[in-house]
Coordinates of C-alpha atoms in Angstrom, one line a residue:
M1 CA 13.9 -3.2 17.7
I2 CA 11.7 -5.7 19.6
Q3 CA 9.2 -2.9 20.3
S4 CA 8.9 -2.0 16.6
F5 CA 8.5 -5.7 15.5
T6 CA 5.9 -6.1 18.2
L7 CA 4.0 -3.0 17.0
L8 CA 4.2 -4.2 13.3
L9 CA 3.0 -7.7 14.1
A10 CA 0.3 -6.3 16.4
C11 CA -1.0 -4.1 13.6
Q12 CA -1.0 -7.0 11.2
L13 CA -2.8 -9.2 13.7
I14 CA -5.4 -6.5 14.2
G15 CA -5.9 -6.3 10.5
E16 CA -6.1 -10.1 10.1
I17 CA -8.6 -10.5 13.0
T18 CA -10.8 -7.6 11.7
V19 CA -10.8 -9.0 8.1
K20 CA -11.6 -12.5 9.2
S21 CA -14.3 -11.6 11.7
A22 CA -16.0 -8.9 9.5
G23 CA -15.6 -10.9 6.3
L24 CA -14.0 -7.9 4.5
P25 CA -12.8 -8.5 1.0
L26 CA -9.3 -7.2 1.5
P27 CA -6.0 -8.7 2.8
G28 CA -5.5 -8.5 6.6
P29 CA -2.0 -6.9 6.2
V30 CA -3.4 -4.1 4.1
L31 CA -5.8 -3.2 6.9
G32 CA -2.9 -3.7 9.4
M33 CA -0.9 -1.1 7.4
L34 CA -3.9 1.3 7.7
V35 CA -3.9 0.8 11.4
L36 CA -0.2 1.5 11.5
V37 CA -0.6 4.7 9.5
L38 CA -3.4 5.8 11.9
L39 CA -1.2 5.1 14.9
L40 CA 1.7 7.0 13.4
A41 CA -0.7 10.0 12.6
L42 CA -2.1 10.0 16.2
L43 CA 1.2 9.3 18.0
P44 CA 4.1 10.9 16.1
R45 CA 6.7 9.7 18.6
L46 CA 6.1 6.1 17.4
E47 CA 8.0 7.1 14.2
Q48 CA 11.2 7.1 16.2
V49 CA 10.5 3.6 17.4
V50 CA 9.7 2.0 14.0
R51 CA 12.0 4.0 11.7
P52 CA 15.1 1.8 12.1
T53 CA 13.2 -1.4 11.6
L54 CA 11.2 -0.1 8.6
T55 CA 14.4 1.2 7.0
G56 CA 15.9 -2.2 7.3
F57 CA 12.8 -3.8 5.7
L58 CA 12.8 -1.3 2.8
G59 CA 16.5 -2.1 2.2
H60 CA 15.5 -5.8 1.6
L61 CA 12.1 -5.1 -0.1
S62 CA 13.2 -7.0 -3.3
L63 CA 13.3 -10.2 -1.4
L64 CA 9.5 -10.0 -0.8
F65 CA 9.0 -10.3 -4.5
V66 CA 10.6 -13.7 -4.7
P67 CA 7.4 -15.7 -3.6
A68 CA 5.4 -13.8 -6.2
G69 CA 7.9 -14.7 -8.9
V70 CA 7.9 -18.4 -7.9
G71 CA 4.1 -18.3 -8.0
I72 CA 4.1 -16.9 -11.5
I73 CA 6.6 -19.6 -12.6
G74 CA 4.4 -22.2 -11.0
H75 CA 1.3 -21.1 -13.0
L76 CA 3.1 -20.3 -16.2
G77 CA 0.7 -22.6 -18.1
R78 CA -2.2 -20.3 -17.4
F79 CA -0.5 -17.5 -19.3
G80 CA -1.1 -19.4 -22.5
S81 CA -4.9 -19.3 -22.1
D82 CA -5.4 -16.3 -19.8
G83 CA -2.4 -14.3 -20.8
P84 CA -4.0 -11.8 -23.2
A85 CA -6.8 -11.0 -20.7
M86 CA -4.2 -10.5 -17.9
V87 CA -2.1 -8.2 -20.1
L88 CA -5.2 -6.2 -21.1
A89 CA -6.3 -5.9 -17.5
L90 CA -2.8 -4.8 -16.5
V91 CA -2.4 -2.2 -19.2
G92 CA -6.0 -1.0 -18.8
S93 CA -5.7 -0.6 -15.0
T94 CA -2.3 1.1 -15.3
A95 CA -3.8 3.6 -17.9
L96 CA -6.8 4.3 -15.7
T97 CA -4.6 4.9 -12.7
L98 CA -2.5 7.4 -14.6
V99 CA -5.5 9.2 -15.8
V100 CA -7.0 9.4 -12.3
T101 CA -3.7 10.6 -10.9
V102 CA -3.5 13.4 -13.5
F103 CA -7.0 14.6 -12.8
T104 CA -6.3 14.4 -9.0
F105 CA -3.1 16.4 -9.4
I106 CA -4.9 19.0 -11.5
G107 CA -7.7 19.3 -9.0
V108 CA -5.4 19.6 -5.9
S109 CA -3.1 22.1 -7.6
R110 CA -6.1 24.3 -8.5
L111 CA -7.3 24.0 -4.9
V112 CA -3.9 24.9 -3.5
Q113 CA -3.5 27.8 -6.0
D114 CA -7.0 29.2 -5.0
R115 CA -6.1 29.0 -1.3
G116 CA -2.8 30.8 -2.1
E117 CA -4.6 33.6 -3.9
R118 CA -7.1 34.0 -1.1
A119 CA -4.3 34.2 1.5
S120 CA -2.5 36.9 -0.5
E121 CA -5.6 39.1 -0.7

């Protein structure tokens, strides 16, 4: 368990250092997760090391939303003035995500179907 925590924190640290030093406009933990995904892809045996810890984290994932909820309550006054714009942005981005997902699925399914037809010939 210590090994997996060390690996997770090291990936997050790599992400934070890279973002701060390169001035990238994304959160360090997001880059750290990408580093973790790359490590898991390159070294599949690492999955056995981190699986128990990550399963435990996922079991308590709802606790990670508490700070976001507190932040929303703390800035509740802003929803009066900026609320309609936030709702519009949320609904618009969700709709755009769904449309892009549908077109991606259609494209990938056609690609897989074409490969299947070529393989059967």
